Short mmCIF file of C-alpha atoms in Angstrom, two decimals:
data_model
loop_
_atom_site.label_atom_id
_atom_site.label_comp_id
_atom_site.label_asym_id
_atom_site.label_seq_id
_atom_site.Cartn_x
_atom_site.Cartn_y
_atom_site.Cartn_z
CA MET T 1 129.45 141.69 138.33
CA MET T 2 128.62 144.66 140.56
CA THR T 3 129.89 144.10 144.10
CA GLY T 4 128.04 144.96 147.31
CA LEU T 5 124.61 143.95 146.04
CA THR T 6 122.50 141.19 147.51
CA LYS T 7 121.05 138.51 145.25
CA THR T 8 117.58 139.81 146.06
CA ARG T 9 118.53 143.34 144.98
CA ILE T 10 119.97 142.04 141.71
CA ASN T 11 116.89 139.92 140.96
CA LEU T 12 114.52 142.79 141.73
CA SER T 13 116.55 145.07 139.46
CA LEU T 14 116.35 142.56 136.61
CA LEU T 15 112.60 142.17 137.11
CA ALA T 16 112.18 145.95 137.06
CA LEU T 17 114.02 146.13 133.74
CA ALA T 18 111.90 143.25 132.40
CA LEU T 19 108.74 145.09 133.42
CA GLY T 20 109.85 147.88 131.10
CA GLY T 21 110.15 145.34 128.30
CA PHE T 22 106.64 144.17 129.12
CA GLY T 23 105.37 147.73 128.76
CA ILE T 24 107.23 148.23 125.49
CA GLY T 25 105.83 145.01 124.05
CA SER T 26 102.36 146.08 125.09
CA THR T 27 102.51 149.59 123.66
CA GLU T 28 104.08 148.41 120.41
CA PHE T 29 101.81 145.48 119.64
CA VAL T 30 98.43 146.27 121.19
CA ALA T 31 97.50 148.44 118.19
CA MET T 32 97.45 145.35 115.95
CA GLY T 33 94.52 143.79 117.77
CA LEU T 34 92.70 147.09 118.22
CA LEU T 35 93.17 148.37 114.68
CA PRO T 36 89.45 148.21 113.75
CA ASN T 37 88.58 150.05 116.97
CA LEU T 38 91.18 152.74 116.27
CA ALA T 39 89.95 153.16 112.69
CA GLU T 40 86.29 153.40 113.66
CA ASP T 41 86.91 155.94 116.43
CA LEU T 42 89.59 158.16 114.86
CA LEU T 43 88.47 157.96 111.21
CA PRO T 44 84.67 157.63 111.55
CA GLU T 45 83.65 159.14 108.22
CA LEU T 46 86.18 157.15 106.21
CA TYR T 47 85.32 153.99 108.17
CA ARG T 48 81.64 154.32 107.27
CA ALA T 49 82.42 155.01 103.63
CA ASN T 50 85.23 152.47 103.08
CA GLU T 51 86.22 150.18 105.92
CA GLN T 52 89.28 148.78 104.14
CA ALA T 53 90.64 152.25 103.39
CA ALA T 54 90.12 153.28 107.02
CA LEU T 55 91.94 150.22 108.30
CA GLY T 56 94.78 150.83 105.88
CA GLN T 57 95.14 154.42 107.07
CA ALA T 58 94.88 153.39 110.74
CA GLY T 59 97.90 151.17 110.08
CA TRP T 60 99.91 154.40 109.91
CA LEU T 61 99.67 154.52 113.72
CA ILE T 62 101.79 151.36 113.82
CA SER T 63 104.20 152.86 111.31
CA ALA T 64 104.47 156.10 113.29
CA TYR T 65 105.56 154.28 116.46
CA ALA T 66 108.06 152.25 114.47
CA LEU T 67 109.51 155.36 112.85
CA GLY T 68 109.92 156.85 116.33
CA VAL T 69 112.03 153.82 117.26
CA VAL T 70 114.09 154.17 114.07
CA VAL T 71 114.83 157.83 114.79
CA GLY T 72 115.26 157.54 118.55
CA ALA T 73 117.42 154.42 118.88
CA PRO T 74 120.63 155.63 117.19
CA THR T 75 120.16 159.27 118.19
CA ILE T 76 119.65 158.68 121.91
CA ALA T 77 122.28 155.91 122.03
CA ALA T 78 124.92 158.12 120.42
CA LEU T 79 124.11 161.18 122.53
CA SER T 80 123.72 159.50 125.90
CA ALA T 81 126.47 156.85 126.17
CA ARG T 82 128.27 158.99 128.78
CA PHE T 83 125.15 159.58 130.92
CA PRO T 84 124.55 157.64 134.18
CA ARG T 85 122.53 154.63 133.11
CA LYS T 86 119.92 154.63 135.87
CA THR T 87 119.16 158.30 135.30
CA LEU T 88 118.90 157.72 131.57
CA LEU T 89 116.52 154.78 132.05
CA LEU T 90 114.28 156.91 134.28
CA TRP T 91 114.10 159.66 131.65
CA LEU T 92 113.28 157.11 128.97
CA LEU T 93 110.51 155.59 131.10
CA ALA T 94 109.09 159.04 131.80
CA ALA T 95 109.00 159.69 128.05
CA PHE T 96 107.22 156.36 127.50
CA THR T 97 104.62 157.26 130.11
CA VAL T 98 103.91 160.73 128.74
CA GLY T 99 103.82 159.59 125.11
CA THR T 100 101.43 156.73 125.88
CA ILE T 101 99.09 158.94 127.93
CA ALA T 102 99.06 161.41 125.04
CA SER T 103 98.20 158.56 122.66
CA ALA T 104 95.22 157.69 124.86
CA VAL T 105 93.72 161.14 125.36
CA LEU T 106 94.40 163.20 122.21
CA PRO T 107 91.22 163.67 120.16
CA SER T 108 92.20 163.45 116.49
CA PHE T 109 93.93 160.95 114.24
CA GLY T 110 96.74 163.38 113.37
CA LEU T 111 97.53 164.15 117.02
CA VAL T 112 97.44 160.48 118.02
CA LEU T 113 99.74 159.76 115.07
CA ALA T 114 102.24 162.32 116.41
CA ALA T 115 101.94 160.90 119.93
CA ARG T 116 102.70 157.39 118.70
CA PHE T 117 105.87 158.70 117.01
CA ILE T 118 106.98 160.37 120.25
CA ALA T 119 106.17 157.25 122.28
CA GLY T 120 108.45 155.23 120.01
CA LEU T 121 111.53 157.42 120.45
CA PRO T 122 112.84 155.83 123.71
CA HIS T 123 112.22 152.20 122.61
CA GLY T 124 115.59 151.16 121.17
CA ALA T 125 117.65 153.14 123.69
CA TYR T 126 115.78 151.54 126.60
CA PHE T 127 116.48 148.00 125.42
CA GLY T 128 120.10 148.84 124.63
CA ILE T 129 120.84 150.47 128.00
CA ALA T 130 118.78 147.90 129.94
CA ALA T 131 120.77 145.09 128.32
CA LEU T 132 124.07 146.71 129.34
CA VAL T 133 122.81 147.27 132.90
CA ALA T 134 121.57 143.68 133.19
CA ALA T 135 124.94 142.39 132.01
CA SER T 136 126.81 144.48 134.56
CA LEU T 137 124.48 143.35 137.36
CA ILE T 138 125.05 139.61 137.09
CA GLY T 139 128.52 139.47 135.60
CA LYS T 140 130.35 138.42 132.49
CA GLU T 141 129.72 134.70 132.82
CA LYS T 142 125.94 135.12 133.02
CA ARG T 143 125.39 138.17 130.86
CA GLY T 144 123.27 136.23 128.37
CA GLN T 145 120.83 135.28 131.13
CA GLY T 146 120.55 138.90 132.20
CA VAL T 147 119.85 140.15 128.69
CA ALA T 148 117.33 137.33 128.21
CA ILE T 149 115.46 138.41 131.34
CA VAL T 150 115.13 141.95 130.01
CA LEU T 151 113.90 140.74 126.63
CA SER T 152 111.58 138.21 128.26
CA GLY T 153 109.36 141.10 129.27
CA LEU T 154 108.62 141.79 125.62
CA THR T 155 108.05 138.10 124.91
CA ILE T 156 105.67 137.68 127.86
CA ALA T 157 103.83 140.80 126.73
CA ASN T 158 103.00 139.08 123.46
CA VAL T 159 101.73 135.96 125.23
CA ILE T 160 99.81 137.60 128.09
CA GLY T 161 99.85 141.39 128.09
CA VAL T 162 98.86 142.18 124.51
CA PRO T 163 95.94 139.70 124.35
CA LEU T 164 94.54 140.80 127.73
CA ILE T 165 94.93 144.51 127.01
CA THR T 166 93.43 143.95 123.55
CA LEU T 167 90.43 142.25 125.14
CA LEU T 168 90.10 145.14 127.59
CA GLY T 169 90.21 147.63 124.73
CA GLN T 170 87.55 145.72 122.80
CA THR T 171 85.18 145.57 125.76
CA THR T 172 85.75 149.16 126.92
CA SER T 173 87.75 151.48 124.65
CA TRP T 174 91.12 151.49 122.93
CA ARG T 175 91.86 154.61 124.97
CA VAL T 176 91.46 152.66 128.22
CA ALA T 177 93.87 150.06 126.84
CA TYR T 178 96.57 152.68 126.27
CA LEU T 179 96.02 154.18 129.72
CA VAL T 180 96.70 150.73 131.18
CA VAL T 181 99.93 150.57 129.18
CA ALA T 182 100.89 154.02 130.51
CA ALA T 183 100.29 152.72 134.04
CA ILE T 184 102.72 149.85 133.34
CA PHE T 185 105.40 152.37 132.35
CA ALA T 186 104.70 154.48 135.44
CA ALA T 187 105.04 151.36 137.63
CA THR T 188 108.32 150.51 135.89
CA PHE T 189 109.61 154.04 136.57
CA LEU T 190 108.91 153.60 140.29
CA ALA T 191 110.43 150.10 140.33
CA VAL T 192 113.64 151.19 138.58
CA TRP T 193 113.93 154.24 140.84
CA ALA T 194 113.47 152.10 143.96
CA VAL T 195 115.65 149.04 143.29
CA LEU T 196 118.16 149.68 140.50
CA PRO T 197 121.61 150.66 141.78
CA ALA T 198 123.26 153.76 140.38
CA GLN T 199 125.52 153.11 137.42
CA PRO T 200 127.82 155.49 135.58
CA GLY T 201 127.85 155.75 131.83
CA ASP T 202 130.85 155.02 129.63
CA PRO T 203 133.32 157.89 130.24
CA THR T 204 135.28 157.03 127.11
CA ALA T 205 132.26 157.12 124.80
CA THR T 206 131.98 159.83 122.19
CA MET T 207 129.34 160.47 119.59
CA LYS T 208 132.00 160.14 116.90
CA ARG T 209 133.04 156.69 118.17
CA GLU T 210 129.46 155.43 118.37
CA LEU T 211 128.42 156.80 114.98
CA ALA T 212 131.51 155.29 113.39
CA ALA T 213 129.51 152.06 113.13
CA PHE T 214 127.54 153.59 110.28
CA SER T 215 130.70 153.83 108.19
CA ARG T 216 130.76 150.02 107.96
CA LEU T 217 128.91 148.45 105.04
CA GLN T 218 128.29 145.24 106.98
CA VAL T 219 126.40 147.21 109.65
CA TRP T 220 124.05 148.61 107.02
CA LEU T 221 123.58 145.16 105.50
CA ALA T 222 122.69 143.66 108.89
CA LEU T 223 120.22 146.48 109.54
CA LEU T 224 118.61 146.05 106.13
CA ILE T 225 118.32 142.28 106.53
CA GLY T 226 116.56 142.76 109.86
CA ALA T 227 114.30 145.49 108.48
CA VAL T 228 113.22 143.42 105.48
CA GLY T 229 112.67 140.31 107.59
CA PHE T 230 110.54 142.08 110.14
CA GLY T 231 108.79 143.98 107.37
CA GLY T 232 107.31 140.68 106.27
CA PHE T 233 106.33 139.83 109.85
CA PHE T 234 104.60 143.13 110.50
CA ALA T 235 102.83 143.08 107.16
CA VAL T 236 100.96 140.08 108.61
CA TYR T 237 100.88 141.03 112.30
CA SER T 238 99.55 144.55 111.73
CA TYR T 239 96.33 143.27 110.14
CA VAL T 240 95.62 140.18 112.23
CA ALA T 241 92.34 141.57 113.56
CA PRO T 242 90.61 142.06 110.17
CA VAL T 243 91.91 138.70 108.92
CA VAL T 244 90.36 136.98 111.94
CA THR T 245 86.98 138.69 111.52
CA GLU T 246 86.73 139.05 107.72
CA VAL T 247 88.72 136.10 106.32
CA THR T 248 88.39 133.38 108.96
CA ARG T 249 84.91 134.75 109.81
CA LEU T 250 85.38 134.53 113.56
CA ASP T 251 84.09 136.85 116.24
CA GLU T 252 86.22 139.78 117.40
CA SER T 253 86.69 137.97 120.71
CA PHE T 254 88.94 135.45 118.90
CA VAL T 255 91.55 138.13 118.12
CA PRO T 256 93.28 137.84 121.54
CA ILE T 257 93.57 134.07 121.00
CA ALA T 258 95.27 134.71 117.66
CA LEU T 259 97.65 137.12 119.38
CA VAL T 260 98.48 134.53 122.04
CA CYS T 261 99.37 132.11 119.23
CA ILE T 262 101.76 134.66 117.72
CA GLY T 263 103.26 135.30 121.16
CA ILE T 264 103.91 131.61 121.77
CA GLY T 265 105.57 131.35 118.37
CA MET T 266 107.74 134.37 119.21
CA THR T 267 108.73 132.92 122.57
CA ILE T 268 109.82 129.59 121.12
CA GLY T 269 111.44 131.24 118.10
CA ASN T 270 113.48 133.54 120.34
CA LEU T 271 114.85 130.60 122.34
CA ILE T 272 115.70 128.56 119.25
CA GLY T 273 117.08 131.55 117.33
CA GLY T 274 119.37 132.56 120.17
CA ARG T 275 120.90 129.10 120.45
CA ALA T 276 121.18 128.72 116.67
CA ALA T 277 122.90 132.10 116.31
CA ASP T 278 125.57 130.99 118.79
CA HIS T 279 126.51 128.21 116.36
CA ASN T 280 126.05 129.90 112.96
CA ILE T 281 124.72 133.43 112.65
CA MET T 282 124.26 133.65 108.89
CA GLY T 283 123.01 130.08 108.71
CA THR T 284 120.30 131.10 111.17
CA VAL T 285 119.41 134.11 109.03
CA PHE T 286 118.94 131.96 105.94
CA ALA T 287 116.92 129.40 107.91
CA CYS T 288 114.64 132.15 109.23
CA PHE T 289 113.90 133.43 105.73
CA GLY T 290 113.15 129.88 104.62
CA LEU T 291 110.69 129.56 107.50
CA PHE T 292 109.23 132.95 106.55
CA VAL T 293 108.44 131.64 103.07
CA VAL T 294 106.76 128.52 104.43
CA SER T 295 104.81 130.40 107.10
CA MET T 296 103.56 133.08 104.68
CA LEU T 297 102.37 130.45 102.23
CA VAL T 298 100.57 128.53 104.98
CA PHE T 299 98.93 131.71 106.24
CA ALA T 300 97.90 132.95 102.79
CA MET T 301 96.50 129.61 101.65
CA PHE T 302 94.84 128.27 104.81
CA SER T 303 93.91 131.21 107.07
CA SER T 304 90.25 130.86 106.06
CA THR T 305 90.25 127.92 108.52
CA VAL T 306 90.89 128.23 112.25
CA VAL T 307 93.68 125.63 112.21
CA GLY T 308 95.39 127.22 109.21
CA LEU T 309 95.12 130.67 110.82
CA LEU T 310 96.70 129.58 114.09
CA ILE T 311 99.46 127.48 112.53
CA GLY T 312 100.32 130.26 110.08
CA LEU T 313 100.49 132.88 112.85
CA PHE T 314 102.58 130.60 115.07
CA LEU T 315 105.10 130.02 112.29
CA VAL T 316 105.25 133.70 111.27
CA GLY T 317 105.89 134.73 114.88
CA GLY T 318 108.52 132.03 115.31
CA ALA T 319 110.44 132.99 112.17
CA ALA T 320 110.50 136.68 113.11
CA SER T 321 111.55 136.13 116.70
CA ALA T 322 114.29 133.68 115.71
CA LEU T 323 115.73 136.28 113.33
CA SER T 324 116.05 138.96 116.03
CA PRO T 325 118.92 137.46 118.12
CA ALA T 326 120.78 136.53 114.93
CA ILE T 327 120.65 140.13 113.71
CA GLN T 328 121.58 141.43 117.18
CA THR T 329 124.61 139.14 117.32
CA ARG T 330 125.60 140.02 113.77
CA LEU T 331 125.50 143.73 114.62
CA MET T 332 127.71 143.18 117.65
CA ASP T 333 130.21 141.40 115.43
CA VAL T 334 130.34 144.02 112.71
CA ALA T 335 129.99 147.25 114.77
CA GLY T 336 133.58 147.28 116.04
CA ASP T 337 133.97 149.58 119.05
CA SER T 338 130.46 151.06 118.71
CA GLN T 339 128.89 148.48 121.01
CA THR T 340 126.46 150.86 122.76
CA LEU T 341 125.01 151.90 119.45
CA ALA T 342 124.91 148.31 118.25
CA ALA T 343 122.88 147.34 121.34
CA ALA T 344 120.21 149.87 120.38
CA VAL T 345 120.05 150.03 116.60
CA ASN T 346 118.90 146.42 116.25
CA HIS T 347 115.52 147.64 117.48
CA ALA T 348 115.64 150.51 115.01
CA SER T 349 116.16 147.98 112.25
CA LEU T 350 113.30 145.77 113.39
CA ASN T 351 110.96 148.73 113.74
CA LEU T 352 111.92 150.03 110.33
CA GLY T 353 110.53 146.69 109.24
CA ASN T 354 107.49 147.34 111.42
CA SER T 355 106.87 150.63 109.66
CA LEU T 356 107.58 149.21 106.21
CA GLY T 357 105.36 146.17 106.65
CA ALA T 358 102.45 148.05 108.20
CA TYR T 359 102.60 150.74 105.51
CA LEU T 360 102.87 148.42 102.50
CA GLY T 361 100.20 146.14 103.93
CA GLY T 362 97.91 149.11 104.44
CA VAL T 363 98.49 150.29 100.89
CA THR T 364 97.44 146.94 99.42
CA ILE T 365 94.35 146.73 101.64
CA ALA T 366 93.32 150.31 100.86
CA ALA T 367 93.78 149.53 97.15
CA GLY T 368 91.13 146.83 97.47
CA TYR T 369 93.32 143.71 97.22
CA GLY T 370 91.85 142.21 100.37
CA TYR T 371 92.95 141.53 103.91
CA LEU T 372 95.36 138.76 102.92
CA SER T 373 97.24 140.94 100.47
CA PRO T 374 99.79 142.03 103.14
CA THR T 375 100.82 138.37 103.40
CA TRP T 376 101.96 138.40 99.79
CA VAL T 377 103.83 141.63 100.53
CA GLY T 378 105.64 139.77 103.30
CA LEU T 379 106.43 136.90 100.97
CA LEU T 380 107.90 139.26 98.36
CA LEU T 381 110.04 140.97 101.03
CA CYS T 382 111.83 137.64 101.59
CA VAL T 383 113.47 138.04 98.19
CA PRO T 384 115.58 141.15 98.97
CA GLY T 385 116.23 139.77 102.47
CA ILE T 386 117.80 136.61 101.08
CA LEU T 387 119.75 138.54 98.44
CA LEU T 388 121.13 140.94 101.07
CA ALA T 389 122.18 138.02 103.27
CA ILE T 390 123.96 136.35 100.33
CA PHE T 391 125.76 139.60 99.51
CA SER T 392 126.79 140.11 103.16
CA LEU T 393 128.16 136.58 103.42
CA GLY T 394 130.05 136.90 100.14
CA LEU T 395 131.53 140.22 101.23
CA GLU T 396 132.67 138.68 104.53
CA ARG T 397 134.46 135.88 102.71
CA ARG T 398 136.39 138.43 100.64
CA ARG T 399 136.96 140.85 103.53
CA PRO T 400 136.92 139.03 106.90
CA ILE T 401 135.26 141.01 109.68
CA SER T 402 137.53 142.42 112.36
CA ARG T 403 135.68 141.64 115.59
CA PRO T 404 136.35 143.15 119.03
CA SER T 405 138.76 140.93 120.96
CA ASP T 406 136.34 140.76 123.88
CA VAL T 407 132.76 141.73 123.19
CA VAL T 408 131.93 141.60 126.86
CA ALA T 409 134.59 144.16 127.66
CA GLU T 410 133.00 146.48 125.14
CA LEU T 411 129.50 145.84 126.48
CA ILE T 412 130.16 146.25 130.18
CA THR T 413 131.79 149.38 131.51
CA PRO T 414 133.90 148.62 134.55
CA GLU T 415 132.08 149.86 137.62
#
């Protein structure tokens, strides 16, 4: 624990970091509810000619952000481990602000697509560095609580921020919605600058040491399991808005309610998944894929009814969010000394799934298979996810994983 700080200063610092998570959750997920608005405004000719094709192509905006996370998380984490953490967080928040403003004001689909990619670059590094800072603020014995506070910003965004900003975008413009998100990042920048104490980076870190994680097969397997699992989630989540309006036949105003339902599922799933992973990581992974299968079937078969829609979305969100802490813990176990990188690349893995799910779902919709076709894509993605998990577990039994003797020591640089 950092000495010389009052409890109030520590709590304000944690809240400032959580506000960044709130902004990230908002910028990442608000496109799902506003997808029809984005398609109609940025692809007007295609939207008039073929609404499904336009929605499928608009889904690329979700994929572009996710690809930015995939590229940025390992790159920034490996390059910046030595940098002072507060300074690095401020640069990342500045990049979020600029990229989100660009997303809101650029005039064409291609330029907005590029802006979404740029806005995604700081995502994984922010969560990784913020988690390390939170752990150092409140000490070894409470590090889990600190990390949970940072991640709670993203969870709360899905329950409150995304639905409210989606509603704002529907009643005004999707561009206004993104400007609000940019304002959240700007406020986080000021909060972090004002209350977060200065922290040095890891003076012993080298790019070679961090990137050494990628020489481990188990790291790649954990990343692929997370990507496939979240691919199924985002295949559904990315196209919630058209399912609500075209399949369940509800008004557009019901979309925020559907998003709240997903957010509640994610919140509960995150709590359960974190506790379950502490007892049995791979058992949790298998359980999550089992829940994925059930939730996808419920959603595909019953989403024409309001009850079926909401239950399906709740279960899909719960399965995905429960998987996240299990994959994060697994990465920490298998990454060896590359703990900084491991703290960031989990989000690269999950957003690779974001990109994969949104893209494949868009392809099936554009091909004319209907708005529920991405659900079957998600169901099929469970197959390689389960097979990868079985292979990883079998490999571990033949070659036991050499874990760091004290993960906390690797996570928290002595101040």
